[in-house]
Coordinates of C-alpha atoms and ligand atoms in Angstrom, one line a residue:
X430 CA 18.2 -12.5 -13.9
X431 CA 18.6 -10.4 -10.7
X432 CA 19.1 -7.2 -11.3
X433 CA 22.6 -6.6 -9.1
X434 CA 25.0 -3.1 -10.6
X435 CA 27.6 -5.6 -11.2
X436 CA 25.1 -6.9 -14.2
X437 CA 22.8 -3.6 -14.9
X438 CA 22.8 0.0 -16.0
X439 CA 19.6 1.2 -14.5
X440 CA 17.5 4.6 -16.5
X441 CA 15.3 6.7 -14.8
X442 CA 13.1 8.9 -17.1
X443 CA 11.2 11.7 -14.9
X444 CA 13.6 13.4 -11.9
X445 CA 11.5 15.3 -10.0
X446 CA 9.9 15.7 -6.6
X447 CA 10.0 11.8 -6.7
X448 CA 12.2 10.9 -9.0
X449 CA 15.5 12.6 -7.6
X450 CA 15.7 11.2 -4.2
X451 CA 14.6 7.5 -6.0
X452 CA 17.6 7.9 -8.4
X453 CA 19.9 8.9 -5.6
X454 CA 19.2 6.1 -4.0
X455 CA 20.1 3.8 -6.7
X456 CA 23.4 5.5 -7.0
X457 CA 24.5 5.4 -3.7
X458 CA 23.6 1.7 -4.0
X459 CA 26.4 1.5 -6.9
X460 CA 23.9 1.4 -9.6
X461 CA 25.3 3.1 -12.8
X462 CA 22.1 5.3 -13.3
X463 CA 21.0 6.9 -16.6
X464 CA 19.0 9.9 -16.7
X465 CA 16.7 11.9 -18.6
X466 CA 13.8 14.2 -17.5
X467 CA 12.0 17.2 -19.1
X468 CA 14.0 20.1 -17.7
X469 CA 17.5 19.2 -17.8
X470 CA 19.1 22.4 -15.5
X471 CA 16.8 20.7 -12.4
X472 CA 19.1 17.3 -12.6
X473 CA 22.3 19.1 -12.2
X474 CA 23.1 17.6 -8.6
X475 CA 22.4 14.4 -10.0
X476 CA 24.5 14.3 -13.3
X477 CA 27.4 16.3 -10.8
X478 CA 26.9 13.2 -8.8
X479 CA 28.1 10.8 -11.4
X480 CA 24.0 10.2 -13.3
X481 CA 24.7 10.0 -17.2
X482 CA 22.7 12.4 -19.1
X483 CA 20.3 11.6 -22.2
X484 CA 18.9 13.8 -24.4
X485 CA 15.8 11.7 -24.9
X486 CA 14.5 8.7 -23.5
X487 CA 15.2 6.2 -26.3
X488 CA 19.0 6.8 -25.2
X489 CA 18.2 5.5 -21.7
X490 CA 17.0 2.9 -23.2
X491 CA 20.0 2.2 -25.5
X492 CA 22.2 2.6 -22.3
X493 CA 20.6 0.6 -20.0
X494 CA 18.5 -2.2 -19.3
X495 CA 16.2 -1.8 -16.4
X496 CA 14.2 1.5 -17.1
X497 CA 12.2 3.1 -14.1
X498 CA 9.7 6.1 -15.1
X499 CA 8.4 8.8 -12.8
X500 CA 6.9 11.1 -14.5
X501 CA 3.7 13.3 -13.9
X502 CA 0.3 12.1 -16.0
X503 CA -0.9 9.0 -18.0
X504 CA -0.1 11.3 -20.9
X505 CA 3.4 11.8 -20.2
X506 CA 4.0 7.8 -19.5
X507 CA 2.5 7.8 -23.4
X508 CA 5.3 9.8 -24.7
X509 CA 8.0 8.1 -22.8
X510 CA 7.1 5.0 -23.9
X511 CA 5.6 5.9 -27.6
X512 CA 6.3 8.7 -28.8
X513 CA 9.3 9.5 -31.1
X514 CA 12.1 9.4 -29.4
X515 CA 10.4 6.9 -26.9
X516 CA 11.8 3.8 -25.0
X517 CA 9.8 1.6 -27.0
X518 CA 11.3 2.2 -30.1
X519 CA 15.5 1.5 -28.5
X520 CA 14.7 -0.9 -26.3
X521 CA 16.8 -3.9 -25.5
X522 CA 15.5 -7.5 -25.6
X523 CA 15.6 -8.7 -22.4
X524 CA 15.2 -5.1 -20.9
X525 CA 12.4 -5.0 -17.2
X526 CA 10.3 -0.9 -17.9
X527 CA 9.0 -0.4 -14.8
X528 CA 6.8 2.2 -15.0
X529 CA 6.5 4.2 -11.0
X530 CA 4.1 7.3 -12.1
X531 CA 0.5 6.9 -11.1
X532 CA -1.3 6.6 -14.4
X533 CA -3.9 4.3 -15.5
X534 CA -4.0 0.6 -15.3
X535 CA -5.3 0.2 -19.1
X536 CA -2.2 1.7 -20.0
X537 CA 0.1 -0.5 -17.8
X538 CA -1.1 -3.2 -19.7
X539 CA -0.7 -1.6 -23.2
X540 CA 3.0 -1.4 -21.9
X541 CA 3.2 -4.8 -20.8
X542 CA 2.0 -5.9 -24.0
X543 CA 4.1 -3.6 -26.1
X544 CA 6.9 -4.7 -24.2
X545 CA 6.5 -8.0 -24.3
X546 CA 6.2 -8.0 -28.2
X547 CA 10.0 -6.6 -27.8
X548 CA 11.0 -9.7 -25.6
X549 CA 10.9 -7.5 -22.3
X550 CA 9.0 -7.2 -18.9
X551 CA 7.2 -4.3 -18.0
X552 CA 5.9 -3.8 -14.6
X553 CA 3.7 -0.9 -13.0
X554 CA 5.0 0.0 -9.4
X555 CA 3.4 2.8 -8.4
X556 CA 4.4 4.4 -5.0
X557 CA 3.1 5.4 -1.3
X558 CA 4.9 7.4 1.6
X559 CA 5.5 10.8 -0.4
X560 CA 8.3 13.0 -0.4
X561 CA 9.1 11.7 3.0
X562 CA 9.1 8.4 1.8
X563 CA 10.9 9.2 -1.0
X564 CA 13.5 10.9 0.4
X565 CA 14.1 8.7 3.6
X566 CA 13.6 5.3 1.1
X567 CA 11.2 3.9 3.2
X568 CA 8.0 4.3 0.5
X569 CA 5.8 1.4 0.1
X570 CA 5.9 0.1 -3.4
X571 CA 2.6 -1.4 -5.0
X572 CA 3.5 -4.2 -8.4
X573 CA 1.5 -5.4 -11.1
X574 CA 3.2 -7.8 -13.8
X575 CA 4.8 -11.1 -13.8
X576 CA 6.2 -12.8 -10.5
X577 CA 9.7 -13.5 -12.2
X578 CA 9.8 -9.8 -13.4
X579 CA 9.2 -8.8 -9.9
X580 CA 11.9 -11.1 -8.7
X581 CA 14.3 -9.9 -10.6
X582 CA 13.6 -6.4 -9.5
X583 CA 13.2 -6.6 -6.0
X584 CA 16.8 -5.3 -5.2
X585 CA 15.7 -2.3 -6.6
X586 CA 12.8 -2.1 -4.9
X587 CA 14.1 -2.4 -2.1
X588 CA 16.4 0.5 -2.4
X589 CA 13.5 2.7 -3.1
X590 CA 11.1 1.5 -0.5
X591 CA 10.5 -0.7 2.6
X592 CA 6.8 -2.3 1.7
X593 CA 6.7 -3.8 -1.4
X594 CA 4.4 -6.4 -3.1
X595 CA 3.6 -8.1 -5.8
X596 CA -0.5 -7.3 -6.4
X597 CA -1.4 -9.4 -9.6
X598 CA -0.8 -9.0 -13.3
X599 CA 0.3 -6.0 -15.0
X600 CA -2.2 -2.7 -14.0
X601 CA -2.5 -4.3 -10.4
X602 CA 0.2 -2.1 -9.1
X603 CA -2.1 1.2 -10.6
X604 CA -5.2 -0.1 -9.2
X605 CA -4.2 -0.7 -5.3
X606 CA -2.4 3.0 -5.7
X607 CA -6.2 3.8 -6.5
X608 CA -7.5 2.0 -3.9
X609 CA -4.6 3.9 -1.9
X610 CA -6.0 6.8 -3.1
X611 CA -9.2 6.6 -1.9
X612 CA -8.1 6.3 1.2
X613 CA -6.4 9.2 1.0
X614 CA -9.2 11.2 -0.6
X615 CA -11.6 10.8 2.0
X616 CA -8.9 10.8 4.7
X617 CA -7.0 14.9 4.0
X618 CA -10.7 16.4 3.6
X619 CA -11.1 15.4 7.2
X620 CA -8.2 16.5 8.4
X621 CA -8.4 19.5 7.2
X622 CA -12.0 19.9 8.3
X623 CA -11.0 18.5 11.8
X624 CA -8.1 21.2 12.0
X625 CA -10.5 24.2 10.7
X626 CA -12.5 22.8 13.3
X627 CA -9.8 23.0 16.3
X628 CA -9.1 26.9 15.1
X629 CA -12.5 28.2 14.6
X630 CA -13.0 26.4 18.9
X631 CA -9.5 28.5 19.5
X632 CA -7.4 25.5 20.3
X633 CA -4.1 25.3 19.5
X634 CA -3.3 22.8 16.6
X635 CA -0.1 21.7 17.7
X636 CA -1.2 20.4 20.8
X637 CA -4.4 18.9 19.2
X638 CA -2.1 17.2 16.7
X639 CA 0.5 15.9 19.4
X640 CA -2.2 14.0 21.5
X641 CA -4.6 13.2 18.8
X642 CA -2.1 11.8 16.2
X643 CA -0.9 9.4 19.1
X644 CA -4.8 7.9 19.0
X645 CA -7.0 6.3 16.3
X646 CA -7.1 9.2 14.0
X647 CA -3.2 9.0 13.7
X648 CA -1.4 8.6 10.1
X649 CA 0.3 10.1 7.9
X650 CA -2.3 12.4 6.3
X651 CA -2.7 13.9 9.8
X652 CA 0.7 13.7 11.4
X653 CA 2.4 15.1 8.9
X654 CA 0.4 16.8 6.1
X655 CA -2.0 18.1 9.1
X656 CA 1.3 20.0 11.0
X657 CA 2.4 21.3 7.5
X658 CA -1.5 22.2 7.9
X659 CA -0.8 23.6 11.1
X660 CA 3.0 25.2 10.6
X661 CA 0.8 27.1 7.5
X662 CA 3.5 25.0 5.1
X663 CA 1.7 24.6 1.8
X664 CA 5.0 23.9 0.0
X665 CA 4.4 20.7 -3.0
X666 CA 5.3 17.5 -1.4
X667 CA 3.1 16.1 -3.5
X668 CA 1.1 18.4 -5.9
X669 CA -2.3 19.6 -5.8
X670 CA -2.3 18.6 -9.9
X671 CA -1.1 15.3 -9.4
X672 CA -3.8 14.4 -7.1
X673 CA -6.7 15.8 -8.8
X674 CA -5.3 13.6 -11.6
X675 CA -5.5 10.3 -9.6
X676 CA -9.5 10.8 -7.9
X677 CA -10.2 11.4 -11.8
X678 CA -8.8 8.2 -12.9
X679 CA -10.3 6.6 -9.7
X680 CA -14.3 8.0 -10.3
X681 CA -13.4 6.5 -13.9
X682 CA -12.3 3.1 -13.7
X683 CA -14.8 2.6 -10.7
X684 CA -17.4 3.9 -12.7
X685 CA -16.4 1.2 -15.3
X686 CA -16.6 -1.4 -12.6
X687 CA -20.2 -0.3 -11.4
X688 CA -18.7 1.5 -7.7
X689 CA -20.3 4.7 -7.2
X690 CA -18.3 7.1 -4.8
X691 CA -20.1 9.8 -3.2
X692 CA -16.7 10.7 -0.4
X693 CA -14.6 10.6 -3.5
X694 CA -16.4 12.6 -5.9
X695 CA -16.7 15.5 -3.0
X696 CA -13.2 15.1 -2.3
X697 CA -12.5 15.7 -6.0
X698 CA -15.1 18.8 -6.2
X699 CA -13.4 20.3 -3.2
X700 CA -9.5 20.0 -4.9
X701 CA -10.8 21.1 -8.1
X702 CA -12.2 24.2 -6.2
X703 CA -9.1 24.6 -4.3
X704 CA -7.1 24.6 -8.1
X705 CA -9.6 27.3 -9.6
X706 CA -8.8 29.5 -6.6
X707 CA -4.7 29.0 -7.5
X708 CA -4.0 26.2 -5.5
X709 CA -2.9 23.4 -8.5
X710 CA 0.9 24.1 -7.9
X711 CA 0.5 23.6 -3.6
X712 CA 0.9 20.2 -1.7
X713 CA -2.5 18.9 -0.9
X714 CA -2.2 20.0 2.8
X715 CA -3.3 23.3 1.3
X716 CA -6.8 22.1 1.1
X717 CA -6.6 23.1 4.6
X718 CA -6.4 27.2 3.0
X719 CA -10.5 26.5 0.9
X720 CA -12.0 26.4 4.2
X721 CA -10.7 29.6 5.4
X722 CA -13.8 31.4 4.5
Ligands
NAP1714 P1 6.8 15.8 -10.3 O1 7.6 16.7 -9.3 O2 6.4 16.9 -10.9 O3 7.8 14.9 -11.3 C1 7.7 14.5 -12.4 C2 9.0 15.3 -13.1 O4 8.9 14.2 -14.2 C3 9.3 15.8 -13.7 O5 10.8 16.1 -13.1 C4 8.7 16.5 -14.7 O6 9.7 17.8 -15.6 C5 9.0 15.0 -15.4 N1 8.7 15.1 -17.0 C6 6.9 14.7 -16.6 N2 6.7 14.6 -18.1 C7 7.9 14.1 -18.5 C8 8.1 13.7 -20.2 N3 6.9 14.0 -20.6 N4 9.1 13.3 -20.5 C9 10.0 13.4 -19.4 N5 10.0 14.2 -18.3 C10 9.0 14.1 -17.4 O7 5.6 15.2 -9.5 P2 6.7 14.1 -8.3 O8 5.3 14.5 -6.9 O9 8.2 13.4 -8.8 O10 5.5 12.7 -8.5 C11 5.5 11.9 -10.4 C12 4.7 10.7 -9.9 O11 4.3 9.9 -8.8 C13 3.0 11.4 -10.3 O12 2.1 10.8 -11.3 C14 2.6 11.3 -9.1 O13 1.2 11.3 -9.0 C15 3.1 10.4 -8.1 N6 3.6 10.8 -7.1 C16 3.8 11.7 -6.1 C17 3.8 11.3 -4.9 C18 4.6 12.8 -4.1 O14 4.0 12.5 -2.4 N7 4.8 13.7 -4.6 C19 3.5 10.4 -4.1 C20 3.4 9.2 -4.4 C21 3.3 9.2 -6.4 P3 9.6 18.7 -15.5 O15 11.1 18.9 -14.2 O16 9.7 19.6 -16.3 O17 8.4 18.9 -14.7

C-alpha cells in the first residue's frame, strides 16, 4: 500500500544534521512523525513542532508502520534494529523499515532478512547531497530492496529528495553510496590541494572559485565545500569521522571484490592524518587545513 499521511504514521530514529531536516520535511508534508534519538535535548524543537517522542526504538516501532533510521555508524544501525530495545523486537507486521544511514551492504541484507521473518519489508536508502540537500529536500536517494516496497515508500522519498532510484535488491543502495563516496574521496582531496595551490600562488580564492566553478571542475565539492574552505568555515556539514567510516567500508568491500583503489587509500590516509590532528569533528572541507603547513 502506497504510503500517505492518511494511511501511515512515520517513525524517525537518529535526528542529527541530516535526520532533523528530513524529519522536518515529513512533518511539513502532513505526516505524524514518531521520533527517538540518542540525545533527546537535541530534538526539543522537533517535539515543539509536534513530533512524538518515544524512549526507545521499540517504542517508535510500536507506534509507526514506516520506520526511517538515520544514525551514524553500522554499530548504531545494529543497535537500533537488533538491540534489546530495537525495532525488530516490536515491529508491526506489514511495516516498511528504511535505513538511510551510510552503512554496510551486508548489514542491509541482514536487516532485510530479519524484516522478512517479521512479515515486513526493508529498504536501504542512503543519500547524497549533504546538509544543504537535507535542508532543501533535494537529496539524491539510492535504494536497495524490492520494487513493491520501493513503490510504496516513493512518496516519502519524494518529500526528502529530488533524485530517487531503485538500484537492485537489499544492499544495492549501500553499494551505490560507496560508489558515490569513492568519487568524493578523490574529488575533495583535489579541491583542497587545488585551493592550497591557489593560495600559495597569491590568488584570490573566491575569484578563482567563481570562474573555475562554472567550468569542467564545477560540482558540490568545489562549489559548496571549496567555498567553505575559502571562507575558513570548517563547521560540520558532513563529519570527517563519518567520511573515514565510509572510506573504510568502501575499501573493505572493494578488497572483498578484488579491487585495489590507490586513490581511495590515499584519501583515507590523509583524512586519518587530519583526524589525528584534531579534525575528526570538523566538516570534510576541513581537510584544507591539513595542507596549511
Ligand atoms: P549526526 O549529526 O551525527 O546524526 C546522527 C544522529 O543519530 C545523532 O542525532 C545521533 O545522536 C543519533 N544516533 C547515533 N547513534 C544512535 C543510536 N545508537 N541510537 C539512537 N540515536 C543514535 O550525523 P549526520 O551528518 O546526520 O549523518 C547521519 C548518517 O548519514 C551518517 O551515516 C552519515 O555518514 C550519513 N550522511 C551524512 C551526510 C552529511 O552531509 N551530513 C550526507 C550523506 C550521508 P547524538 O545527537 O547523541 O549524536
